[in-house]
Structure formats: structure tokens, C-alpha cells
Short mmCIF file of C-alpha atoms in Angstrom, two decimals:
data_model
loop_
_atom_site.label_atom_id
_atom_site.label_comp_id
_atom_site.label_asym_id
_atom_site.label_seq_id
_atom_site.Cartn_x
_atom_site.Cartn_y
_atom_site.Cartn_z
CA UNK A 1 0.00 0.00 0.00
CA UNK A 2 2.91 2.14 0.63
CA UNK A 3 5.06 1.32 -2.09
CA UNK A 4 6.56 3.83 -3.62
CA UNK A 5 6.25 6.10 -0.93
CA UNK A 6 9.03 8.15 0.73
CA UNK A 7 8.14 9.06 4.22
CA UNK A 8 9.76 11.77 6.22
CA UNK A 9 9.43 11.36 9.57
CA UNK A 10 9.70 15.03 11.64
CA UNK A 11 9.98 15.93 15.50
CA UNK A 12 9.54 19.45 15.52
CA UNK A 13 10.62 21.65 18.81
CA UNK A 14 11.10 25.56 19.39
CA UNK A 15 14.16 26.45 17.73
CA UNK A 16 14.60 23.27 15.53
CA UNK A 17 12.73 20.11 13.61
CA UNK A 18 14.52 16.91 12.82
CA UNK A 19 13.75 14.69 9.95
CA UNK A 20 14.36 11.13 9.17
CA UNK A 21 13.44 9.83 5.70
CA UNK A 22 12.75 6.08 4.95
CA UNK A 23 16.42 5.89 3.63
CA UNK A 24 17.71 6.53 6.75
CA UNK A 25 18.78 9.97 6.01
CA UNK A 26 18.82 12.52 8.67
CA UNK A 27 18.47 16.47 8.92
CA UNK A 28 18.27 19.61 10.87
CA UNK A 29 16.89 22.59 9.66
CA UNK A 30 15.53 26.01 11.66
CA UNK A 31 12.13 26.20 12.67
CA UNK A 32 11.80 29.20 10.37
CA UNK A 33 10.40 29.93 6.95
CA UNK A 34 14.16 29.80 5.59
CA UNK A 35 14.30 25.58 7.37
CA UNK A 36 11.41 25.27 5.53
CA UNK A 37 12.60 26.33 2.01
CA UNK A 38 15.83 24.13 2.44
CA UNK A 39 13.74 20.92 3.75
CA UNK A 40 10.67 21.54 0.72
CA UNK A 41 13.85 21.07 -1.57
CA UNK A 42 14.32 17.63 -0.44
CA UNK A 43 10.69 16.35 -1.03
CA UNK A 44 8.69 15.59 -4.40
CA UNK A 45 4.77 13.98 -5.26
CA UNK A 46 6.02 10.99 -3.81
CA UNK A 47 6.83 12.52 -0.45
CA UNK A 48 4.65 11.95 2.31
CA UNK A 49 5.66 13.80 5.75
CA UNK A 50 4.63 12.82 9.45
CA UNK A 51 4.83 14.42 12.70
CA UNK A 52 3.08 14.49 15.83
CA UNK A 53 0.43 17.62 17.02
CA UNK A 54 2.92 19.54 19.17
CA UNK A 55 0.77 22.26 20.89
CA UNK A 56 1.75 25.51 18.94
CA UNK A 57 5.12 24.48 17.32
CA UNK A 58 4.57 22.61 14.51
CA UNK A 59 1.56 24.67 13.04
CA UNK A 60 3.55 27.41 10.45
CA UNK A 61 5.57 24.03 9.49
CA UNK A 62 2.50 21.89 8.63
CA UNK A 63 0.39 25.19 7.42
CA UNK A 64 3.65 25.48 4.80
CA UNK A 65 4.04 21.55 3.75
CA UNK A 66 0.05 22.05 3.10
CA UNK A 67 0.16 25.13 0.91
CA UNK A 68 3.14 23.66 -1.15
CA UNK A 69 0.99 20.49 -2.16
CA UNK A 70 2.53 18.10 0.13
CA UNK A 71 1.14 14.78 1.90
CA UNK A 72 0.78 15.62 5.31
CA UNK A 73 -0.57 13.63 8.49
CA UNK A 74 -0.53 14.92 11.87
CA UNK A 75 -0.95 12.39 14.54
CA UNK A 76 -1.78 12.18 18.02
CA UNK A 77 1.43 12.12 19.90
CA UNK A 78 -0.17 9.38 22.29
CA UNK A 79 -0.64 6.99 19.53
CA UNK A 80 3.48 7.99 18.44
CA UNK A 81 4.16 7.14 21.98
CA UNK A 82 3.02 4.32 22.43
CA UNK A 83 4.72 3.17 19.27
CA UNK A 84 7.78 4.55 20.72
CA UNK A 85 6.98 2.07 23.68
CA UNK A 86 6.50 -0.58 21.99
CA UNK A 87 9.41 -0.62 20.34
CA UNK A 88 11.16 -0.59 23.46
CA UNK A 89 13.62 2.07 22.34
CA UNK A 90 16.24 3.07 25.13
CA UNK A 91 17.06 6.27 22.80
CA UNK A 92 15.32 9.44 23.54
CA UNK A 93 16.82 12.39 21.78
CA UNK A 94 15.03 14.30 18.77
CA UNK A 95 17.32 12.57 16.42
CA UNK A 96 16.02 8.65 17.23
CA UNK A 97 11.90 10.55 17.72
CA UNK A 98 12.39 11.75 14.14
CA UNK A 99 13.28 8.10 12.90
CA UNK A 100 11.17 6.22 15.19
CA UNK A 101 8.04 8.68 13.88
CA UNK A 102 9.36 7.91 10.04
CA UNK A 103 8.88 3.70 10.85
CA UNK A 104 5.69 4.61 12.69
CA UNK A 105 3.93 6.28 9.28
CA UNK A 106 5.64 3.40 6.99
CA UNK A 107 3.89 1.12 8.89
CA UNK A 108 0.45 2.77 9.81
CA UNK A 109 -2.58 3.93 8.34
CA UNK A 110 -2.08 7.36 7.76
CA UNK A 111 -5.12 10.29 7.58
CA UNK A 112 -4.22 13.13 5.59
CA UNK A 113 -4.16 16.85 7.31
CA UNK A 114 -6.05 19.14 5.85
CA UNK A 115 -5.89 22.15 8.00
CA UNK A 116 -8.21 24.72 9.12
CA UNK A 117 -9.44 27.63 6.71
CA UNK A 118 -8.65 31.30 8.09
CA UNK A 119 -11.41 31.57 9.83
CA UNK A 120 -11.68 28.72 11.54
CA UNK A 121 -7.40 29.22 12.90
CA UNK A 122 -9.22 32.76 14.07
CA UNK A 123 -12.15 31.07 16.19
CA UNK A 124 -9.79 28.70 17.68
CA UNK A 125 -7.41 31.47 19.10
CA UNK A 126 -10.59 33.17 20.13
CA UNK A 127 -12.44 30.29 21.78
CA UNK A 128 -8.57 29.51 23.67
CA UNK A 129 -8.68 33.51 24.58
CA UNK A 130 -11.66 33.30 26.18
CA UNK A 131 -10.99 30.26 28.38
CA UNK A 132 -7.81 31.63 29.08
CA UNK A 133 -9.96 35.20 30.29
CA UNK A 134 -12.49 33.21 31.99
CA UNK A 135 -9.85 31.62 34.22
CA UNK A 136 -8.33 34.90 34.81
CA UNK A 137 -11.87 36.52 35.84
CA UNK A 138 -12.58 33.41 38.55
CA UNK A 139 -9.11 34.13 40.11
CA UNK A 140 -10.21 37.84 40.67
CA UNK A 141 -13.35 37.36 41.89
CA UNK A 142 -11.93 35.16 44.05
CA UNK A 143 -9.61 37.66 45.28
CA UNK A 144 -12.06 40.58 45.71
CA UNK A 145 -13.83 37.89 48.32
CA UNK A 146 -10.75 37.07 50.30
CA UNK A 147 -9.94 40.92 50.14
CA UNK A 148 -13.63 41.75 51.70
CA UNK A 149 -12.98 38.82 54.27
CA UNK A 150 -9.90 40.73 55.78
CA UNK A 151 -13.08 43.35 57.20
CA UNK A 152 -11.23 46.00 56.27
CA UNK A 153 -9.57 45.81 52.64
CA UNK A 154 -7.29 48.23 50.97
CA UNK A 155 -9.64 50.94 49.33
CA UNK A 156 -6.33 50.83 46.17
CA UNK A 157 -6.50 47.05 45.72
CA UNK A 158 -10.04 46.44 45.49
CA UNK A 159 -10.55 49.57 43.07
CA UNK A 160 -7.45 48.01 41.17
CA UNK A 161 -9.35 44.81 40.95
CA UNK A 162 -12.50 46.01 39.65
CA UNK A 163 -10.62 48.01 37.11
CA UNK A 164 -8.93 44.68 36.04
CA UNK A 165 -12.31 42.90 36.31
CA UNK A 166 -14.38 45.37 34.53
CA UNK A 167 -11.19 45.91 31.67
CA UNK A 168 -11.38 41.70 31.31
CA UNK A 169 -15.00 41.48 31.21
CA UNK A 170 -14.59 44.11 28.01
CA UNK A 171 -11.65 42.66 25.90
CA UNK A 172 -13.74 38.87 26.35
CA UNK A 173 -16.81 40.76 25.30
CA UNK A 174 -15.39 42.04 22.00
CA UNK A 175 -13.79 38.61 21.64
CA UNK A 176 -17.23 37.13 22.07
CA UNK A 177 -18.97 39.68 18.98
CA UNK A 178 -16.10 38.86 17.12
CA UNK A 179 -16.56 34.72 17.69
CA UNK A 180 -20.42 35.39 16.38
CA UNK A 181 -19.84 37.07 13.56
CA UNK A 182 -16.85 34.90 11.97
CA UNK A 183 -19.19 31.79 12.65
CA UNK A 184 -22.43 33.33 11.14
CA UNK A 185 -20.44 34.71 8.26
CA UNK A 186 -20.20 30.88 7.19
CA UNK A 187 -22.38 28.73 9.30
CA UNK A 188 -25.61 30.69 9.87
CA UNK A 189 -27.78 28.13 8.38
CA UNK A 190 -26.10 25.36 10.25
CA UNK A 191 -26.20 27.63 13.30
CA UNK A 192 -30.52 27.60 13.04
CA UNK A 193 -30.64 24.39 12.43
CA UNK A 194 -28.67 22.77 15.53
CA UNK A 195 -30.60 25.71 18.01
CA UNK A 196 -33.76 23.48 17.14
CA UNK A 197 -32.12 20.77 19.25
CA UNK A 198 -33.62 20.93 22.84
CA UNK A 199 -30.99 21.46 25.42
CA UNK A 200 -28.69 23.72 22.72
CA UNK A 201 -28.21 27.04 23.23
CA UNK A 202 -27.11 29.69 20.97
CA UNK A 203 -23.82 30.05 22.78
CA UNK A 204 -23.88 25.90 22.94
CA UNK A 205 -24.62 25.87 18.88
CA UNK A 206 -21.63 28.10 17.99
CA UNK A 207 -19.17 26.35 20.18
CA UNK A 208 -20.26 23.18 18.14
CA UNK A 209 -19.73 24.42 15.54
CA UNK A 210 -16.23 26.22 16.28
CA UNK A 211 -14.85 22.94 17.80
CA UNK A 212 -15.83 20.52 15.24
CA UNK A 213 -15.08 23.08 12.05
CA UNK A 214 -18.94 22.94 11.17
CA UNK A 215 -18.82 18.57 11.23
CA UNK A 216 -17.39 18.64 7.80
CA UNK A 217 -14.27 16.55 9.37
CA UNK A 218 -16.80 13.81 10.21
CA UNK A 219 -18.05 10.90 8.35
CA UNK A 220 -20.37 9.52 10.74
CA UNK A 221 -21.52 10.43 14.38
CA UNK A 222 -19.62 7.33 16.04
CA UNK A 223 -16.05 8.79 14.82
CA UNK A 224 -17.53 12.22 16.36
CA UNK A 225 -18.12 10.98 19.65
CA UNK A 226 -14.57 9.09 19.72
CA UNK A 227 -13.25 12.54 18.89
CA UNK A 228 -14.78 14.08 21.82
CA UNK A 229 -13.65 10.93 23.78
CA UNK A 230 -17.49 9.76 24.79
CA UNK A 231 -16.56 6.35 23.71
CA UNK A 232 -16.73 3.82 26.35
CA UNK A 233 -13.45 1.89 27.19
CA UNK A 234 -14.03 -2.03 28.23
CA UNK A 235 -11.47 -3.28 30.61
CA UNK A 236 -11.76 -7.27 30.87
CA UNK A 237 -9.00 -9.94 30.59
CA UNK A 238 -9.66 -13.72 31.72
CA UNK A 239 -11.53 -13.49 35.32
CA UNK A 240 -9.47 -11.66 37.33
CA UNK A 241 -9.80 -8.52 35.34
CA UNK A 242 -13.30 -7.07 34.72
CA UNK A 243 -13.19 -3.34 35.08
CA UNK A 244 -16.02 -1.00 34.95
CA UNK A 245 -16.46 0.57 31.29
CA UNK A 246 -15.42 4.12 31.51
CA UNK A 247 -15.48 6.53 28.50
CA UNK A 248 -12.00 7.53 26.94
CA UNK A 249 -11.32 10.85 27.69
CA UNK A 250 -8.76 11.14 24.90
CA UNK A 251 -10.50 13.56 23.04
CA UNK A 252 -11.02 17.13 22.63
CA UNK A 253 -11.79 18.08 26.49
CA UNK A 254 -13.55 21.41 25.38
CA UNK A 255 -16.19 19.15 23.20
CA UNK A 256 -16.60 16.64 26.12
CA UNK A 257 -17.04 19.81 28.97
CA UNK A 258 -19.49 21.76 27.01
CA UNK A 259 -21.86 18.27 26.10
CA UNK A 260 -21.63 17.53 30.00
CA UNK A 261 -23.17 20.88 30.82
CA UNK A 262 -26.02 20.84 28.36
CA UNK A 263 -26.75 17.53 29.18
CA UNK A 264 -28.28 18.59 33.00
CA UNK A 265 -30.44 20.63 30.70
CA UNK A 266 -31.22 18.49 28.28
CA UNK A 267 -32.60 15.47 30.70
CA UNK A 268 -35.38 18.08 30.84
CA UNK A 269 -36.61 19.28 27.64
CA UNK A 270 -35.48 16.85 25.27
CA UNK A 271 -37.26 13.75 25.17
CA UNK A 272 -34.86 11.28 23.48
CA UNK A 273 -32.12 12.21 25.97
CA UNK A 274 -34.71 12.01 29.07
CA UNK A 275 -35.73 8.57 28.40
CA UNK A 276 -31.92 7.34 27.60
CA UNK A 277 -31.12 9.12 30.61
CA UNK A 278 -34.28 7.44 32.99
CA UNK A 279 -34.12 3.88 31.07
CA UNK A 280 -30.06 3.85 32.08
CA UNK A 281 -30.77 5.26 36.19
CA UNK A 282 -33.83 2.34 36.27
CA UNK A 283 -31.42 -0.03 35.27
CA UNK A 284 -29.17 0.59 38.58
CA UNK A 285 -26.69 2.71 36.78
CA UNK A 286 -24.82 5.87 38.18
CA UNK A 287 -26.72 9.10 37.25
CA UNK A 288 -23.45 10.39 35.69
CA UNK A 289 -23.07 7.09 33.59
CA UNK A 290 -26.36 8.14 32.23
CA UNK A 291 -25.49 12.05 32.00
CA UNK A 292 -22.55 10.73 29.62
CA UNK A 293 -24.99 8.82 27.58
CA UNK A 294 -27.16 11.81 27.10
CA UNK A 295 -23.80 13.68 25.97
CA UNK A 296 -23.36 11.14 23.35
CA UNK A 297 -26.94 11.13 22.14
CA UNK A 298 -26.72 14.92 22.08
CA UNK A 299 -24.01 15.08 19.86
CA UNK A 300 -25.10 12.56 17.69
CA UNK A 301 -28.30 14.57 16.91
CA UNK A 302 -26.42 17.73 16.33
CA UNK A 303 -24.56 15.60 13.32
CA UNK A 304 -27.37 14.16 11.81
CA UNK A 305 -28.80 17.58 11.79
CA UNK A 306 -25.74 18.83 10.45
CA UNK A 307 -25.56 16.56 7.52
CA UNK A 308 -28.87 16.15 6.91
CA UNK A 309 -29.71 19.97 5.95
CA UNK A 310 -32.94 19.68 8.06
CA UNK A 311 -33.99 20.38 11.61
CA UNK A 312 -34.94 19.21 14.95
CA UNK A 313 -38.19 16.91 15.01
CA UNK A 314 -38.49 14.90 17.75
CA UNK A 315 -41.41 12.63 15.71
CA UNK A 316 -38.05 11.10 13.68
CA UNK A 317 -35.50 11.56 16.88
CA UNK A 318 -34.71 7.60 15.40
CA UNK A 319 -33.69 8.76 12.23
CA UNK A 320 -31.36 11.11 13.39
CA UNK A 321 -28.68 9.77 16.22
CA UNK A 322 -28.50 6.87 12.99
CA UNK A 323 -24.65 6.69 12.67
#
């Protein structure tokens, strides 16, 4: 399947990315436009380039290999690791990563990366600004309280505070305007449809929509769930090992938080999710078991709305959580 196929595997840091080809060769370049111009001369139509999601680092590397026409897969580092592992490798240095993730794509079946469009790269760094806002907001609320404790607090500090507070609560609210226009600029219909779910929000809808890049990524509603890691785990082995089934949690933990929320919700005003959710607590099981179960039917109707072009209607709820 691969013949033919040169494979250049690439561990990617800071300063620096390494490369191993299937040949053995190995390189060094800068982790610069200029690396990037010296390694592009190395590759052709037969080149097909791996590397493992690295946080921030390798994004202007991938973004490049992409706009020159070259096959591209980013992995999931865990699955590279536990390669790595397996091959029970007593090298760890960026030089042996680089050829260890070159043998892991010759011998693997490798998704091509297709990258997001402008506008979705914008939502992203929005949606992270936010969280990263929210977070800062909780810690000074938190602070005006343990200031008030004290009886009497520092007139300076708590004015400072609010100033900080009220100055956060603006730059998150211009984020936020921002975040709705981008996504009803090119998802408005979408947008409609998936607020005709009961238990989705507006605010709900549009992170959906932000986090899965408008289900277009998706081919069915079972390889959406596993990428919000709702898929259950079975741990048995023989008869000394039968563990309780637990869902993955290797999946995108923004996706899996915001489904847990609107699930509380949804127990109430949607019906398919409130009898999955009562049919699963009759049965004995733990009501957060069930509220996971509700997350997964939850999502699954938000991508059979998506693909389907139509909205909610409870009357053919069967029709659409079909994978």
C-alpha cells in the first residue's frame, strides 16, 4: 500500500525540527520559513511527511508543507508514543523521535491533514482567549472575596481589581462579537438548524460548531463521539480482570465539557435524551453514567442535523442519532 512512498518522519521543537526519511537519512533545519525552504527542496509527489500535534510548534511548518501540495498527516502524539513504547527504544533524543516517527507512518494507516481555513485558525485562538480570560476573571473574583474577608480591605487594591475585572469582562466581550460574527459569516444556516435541538443554546450551537469546524471533518456520528472521547473503554482480561467501562477521555476536552453541561439541561426538555437518561438510572446505573450517555446522544443529533440539511423533530428523533 505504501510502495513507492518516501516518508519523512519530523519531531519538531522551538528552535529546531529533525527529519528522518525512509532511507535513513537525517536532517536539521531552523524552525523558520528559511528551514522550511531548504527541507521543501528535499521532497517531491512521492513525499509523504509525518509528525506528531505539538501544541503551537509545529503549526507554520504543517500550514507550509500544506500550501506547497505536500502529503501531510498529523498524529496524536499518544498513539506515536506508544509506538515509541512498543518498540522498546532506550534512545530518547530528537534525532532517534524523528526516525522512530518515520517507521511509525511506513507502517500505519495514515489520515491526511487538511488544516483549518482562516477563519476557523481565528475562532480557535478566540475560543482559547476566552478560556484563558475566563480563568483569569474566577481568580479575581476570588480575590475581591478574600480581600472583603480581611473586614477591612485596601480601598487601592479592590478599586485596582474592579478596574482589572471590569477591563477583562470588556476585551472577552469584544472577543465574544467577534466569535459570532466569523461563525455566522459561514455557518448561519447550520447555526438555526442545531438551536432546534432541545438542550442547545445559541452560545452551545456556535461552540459546536467552532470545535468541530462545522462537522465537515466527520463521516459519521460514532467517529464524532470518539473525537470528543465519549466512547466507552471495556477493561476485561480472563476473570481476574473485569473493570467498569469508563469513556476515553482522549479527546477534545472542550467538546466533552461543554456536552456535559447541556446535558443537566437536556434530561429536561429533550425527550430522546430524558428517556436514555431514565431507562439507564432504572437499570441501577450511576446518574453520571447516564449524563454521559445523554452527551453522546446529544451530539449525535447535532450531526445528523448537520448533515442532513434539516432540523430538529423529535417525531423522527430515530432517524437522526442513525450513525
Amino acid at each position: 500500500m505504501n510502495k513507492g512512498i518516501k516518508f519523512f518522519g519530523i519531531d519538531i521543537s522551538h528552535l529546531v525540527f529533525d527529519v528522518t526519511d525512509s532511507d535513513g537519512n537525517y536532517y536539521q533545519f531552523k524552525n523558520n520559513v528559511s528551514g522550511f525552504r531548504k527541507f521543501i527542496k528535499l521532497l517531491d509527489s512521492k513525499s509523504h511527511c509525518a509528525m506528531e500535534a505539538t501544541g503551537y510548534y509545529h503549526y507554520q511548518l504543517a500550514y507550509y508543507l500544506l500550501e506547497s501540495g505536500i502529503k501531510l498527516s498529523v498524529e496524536n502524539p499518544l498513539a506515536v508514543k506508544r509506538f515509541i513504547q512498543m518498540k522498546l527504544s532506550k534512545v530518547k533524543t530528537d534525532k532517534s523521535d524523528s526516525k522512530l516517527i518515520c517507521d511509525y507512518a511506513s507502517q500505519v494507516d495514515l489520515n491526511l491533514w487538511r488544516g483549518n481555513s482562516k477563519d476557523e485558525i481565528e475562532c480557535l485562538q478566540i475560543v482559547r482567549t476566552l478560556a484563558t480570560y475566563t480563568k483569569q476573571s474566577t481568580m479575581l473574583k476570588n480575590k475581591l472575596h478574600g480581600e472583603s474577608v480581611l473586614g477591612e480591605p485596601s480601598k487601592a487594591v479592590v478599586r485596582s481589581l474592579k478596574r482589572s475585572l471590569k477591563q477583562l469582562e470588556k476585551e472577552a466581550k469584544m472577543l465574544e462579537d467577534k466569535l459570532v460574527d466569523l461563525v455566522n459569516q459561514s455557518h448561519q444556516d447550520l447555526l438555526t438548524r442545531l438551536k432546534s435541538i432541545p438542550g442547545i443554546g445559541p452560545k452551545t450551537a456556535m461552540m459546536l460548531v467552532v470545535l468541530t469546524g462545522g462537522f465537515d471533518r466527520f463521516t459519521s456520528a460514532s467517529e464524532l463521539c470518539s473525537y470528543a472521547g465519549l466512547t466507552p473503554v471495556i477493561r476485561q482480561s480472563g476473570t481476574s480482570v473485569n473493570g467498569r467501562a469508563r469513556i476515553s477521555k482522549m479527546g477534545n476536552q472542550k467538546l466533552r465539557n461543554l456536552l456535559f453541561m447541556c446535558s443537566f439541561n437536556a434530561c429536561k426538555c429533550n425527550k430522546a435524551c430524558r428517556e436514555i437518561y431514565e431507562r439507564i438510572v432504572a437499570k441501577g446505573k450511576s446518574k453520571k453514567l447516564a449524563l454521559i450517555a445523554v452527551c453522546n446522544k446529544l451530539l449525535k443529533q447535532a450531526f445528523a442535523i448537520a448533515k442532513s440539511g434539516l432540523i430538529y423533530d423529535d417525531t423522527y428523533r430515530s432517524t437522526l442519532v442513525k450513525n
